[in-house]
Short mmCIF file of C-alpha atoms in Angstrom, two decimals:
data_model
loop_
_atom_site.label_atom_id
_atom_site.label_comp_id
_atom_site.label_asym_id
_atom_site.label_seq_id
_atom_site.Cartn_x
_atom_site.Cartn_y
_atom_site.Cartn_z
CA UNK A 1 40.34 106.73 47.46
CA UNK A 2 39.87 103.37 45.63
CA UNK A 3 39.43 103.93 41.65
CA UNK A 4 37.13 100.99 39.61
CA UNK A 5 39.30 100.75 35.82
CA UNK A 6 37.74 97.82 33.90
CA UNK A 7 35.55 96.50 36.74
CA UNK A 8 38.49 96.08 38.70
CA UNK A 9 39.07 98.05 41.97
CA UNK A 10 42.72 99.70 41.69
CA UNK A 11 44.36 100.78 45.07
CA UNK A 12 46.18 103.45 45.42
CA UNK A 13 49.88 103.00 45.74
CA UNK A 14 51.19 103.33 49.42
CA UNK A 15 53.51 106.35 50.22
CA UNK A 16 55.58 106.14 53.49
CA UNK A 17 59.15 105.48 54.77
CA UNK A 18 59.31 102.31 56.60
CA UNK A 19 62.65 102.61 57.73
CA UNK A 20 65.83 105.20 57.26
CA UNK A 21 69.60 104.94 58.53
CA UNK A 22 70.90 107.89 59.54
CA UNK A 23 74.94 108.59 59.74
CA UNK A 24 76.62 110.98 62.16
CA UNK A 25 79.16 113.13 60.37
CA UNK A 26 78.80 116.48 61.63
CA UNK A 27 81.76 116.21 64.01
CA UNK A 28 79.44 116.76 66.94
CA UNK A 29 76.88 114.61 68.84
CA UNK A 30 73.48 115.06 67.86
CA UNK A 31 70.03 113.98 69.58
CA UNK A 32 68.09 112.40 66.61
CA UNK A 33 63.90 112.16 67.33
CA UNK A 34 61.98 110.42 65.16
CA UNK A 35 58.16 110.52 64.94
CA UNK A 36 55.94 107.41 64.01
CA UNK A 37 52.79 107.73 62.42
CA UNK A 38 51.59 106.22 65.64
CA UNK A 39 52.43 109.38 67.67
CA UNK A 40 55.53 107.06 69.04
CA UNK A 41 58.78 108.20 69.03
CA UNK A 42 62.54 107.02 69.23
CA UNK A 43 64.88 109.29 70.34
CA UNK A 44 69.03 108.66 69.82
CA UNK A 45 71.66 110.15 71.35
CA UNK A 46 74.76 109.77 68.31
CA UNK A 47 78.20 110.48 68.85
CA UNK A 48 80.39 111.70 65.60
CA UNK A 49 80.49 108.79 63.40
CA UNK A 50 77.85 106.78 64.72
CA UNK A 51 74.96 105.20 62.15
CA UNK A 52 71.18 104.36 63.96
CA UNK A 53 68.50 102.27 61.70
CA UNK A 54 65.10 103.19 62.81
CA UNK A 55 62.21 101.10 62.33
CA UNK A 56 59.16 100.42 64.03
CA UNK A 57 56.55 97.76 64.24
CA UNK A 58 53.27 97.49 65.48
CA UNK A 59 51.71 94.26 66.74
CA UNK A 60 48.52 93.57 65.65
CA UNK A 61 48.38 89.81 67.53
CA UNK A 62 48.56 87.19 64.77
CA UNK A 63 50.14 89.92 62.44
CA UNK A 64 52.54 92.92 62.74
CA UNK A 65 52.42 96.03 61.04
CA UNK A 66 54.22 98.90 59.66
CA UNK A 67 54.72 102.19 61.97
CA UNK A 68 56.07 104.78 59.50
CA UNK A 69 58.37 107.65 59.71
CA UNK A 70 56.73 110.85 59.57
CA UNK A 71 58.77 113.51 61.42
CA UNK A 72 63.16 113.70 61.82
CA UNK A 73 64.77 116.75 64.26
CA UNK A 74 67.78 117.17 65.29
CA UNK A 75 69.48 118.99 67.45
CA UNK A 76 72.99 119.83 67.91
CA UNK A 77 74.98 121.06 71.12
CA UNK A 78 73.92 124.96 70.26
CA UNK A 79 70.05 123.79 70.10
CA UNK A 80 68.26 122.10 67.22
CA UNK A 81 69.04 122.65 63.52
CA UNK A 82 67.33 120.59 61.49
CA UNK A 83 63.65 119.51 61.58
CA UNK A 84 61.56 118.11 58.38
CA UNK A 85 58.93 116.13 57.48
CA UNK A 86 59.04 113.10 55.56
CA UNK A 87 57.62 112.85 51.77
CA UNK A 88 58.53 109.85 50.02
CA UNK A 89 56.95 108.16 46.69
CA UNK A 90 55.75 104.61 47.39
CA UNK A 91 57.80 102.50 49.83
CA UNK A 92 61.09 104.05 50.62
CA UNK A 93 64.07 102.60 53.03
CA UNK A 94 65.96 106.29 53.17
CA UNK A 95 70.06 106.66 54.29
CA UNK A 96 70.30 110.48 55.31
CA UNK A 97 74.43 112.15 56.34
CA UNK A 98 74.64 114.21 58.71
CA UNK A 99 76.84 116.68 57.83
CA UNK A 100 78.76 119.43 59.33
CA UNK A 101 76.47 122.11 60.52
CA UNK A 102 73.55 120.09 60.82
CA UNK A 103 73.27 119.68 56.49
CA UNK A 104 70.24 116.97 56.46
CA UNK A 105 70.52 115.04 52.81
CA UNK A 106 68.97 111.81 51.64
CA UNK A 107 70.56 109.40 50.05
#
């Protein structure tokens, strides 16, 4: 919702994850599944020691829009081990470390 202050319209601050880098330091291969606001998904098989940057845009013809990351799921050799909905303030670009026992941390 926009607000009026001193005769000027103030737009709300956007809050979304524009891009994320995932670093696999879990000692095992993991499957990364990233869900975007548009409903699109990206899936990556990550060997130990690998990293991947995930980011999507939507082609609008003469311009492109960011497709924000909304949810992340990680699956290890024994099944799904970590999943979370993304919550950020402002427009964020984050790095996540996938550690032993698939503990997820934002840096």
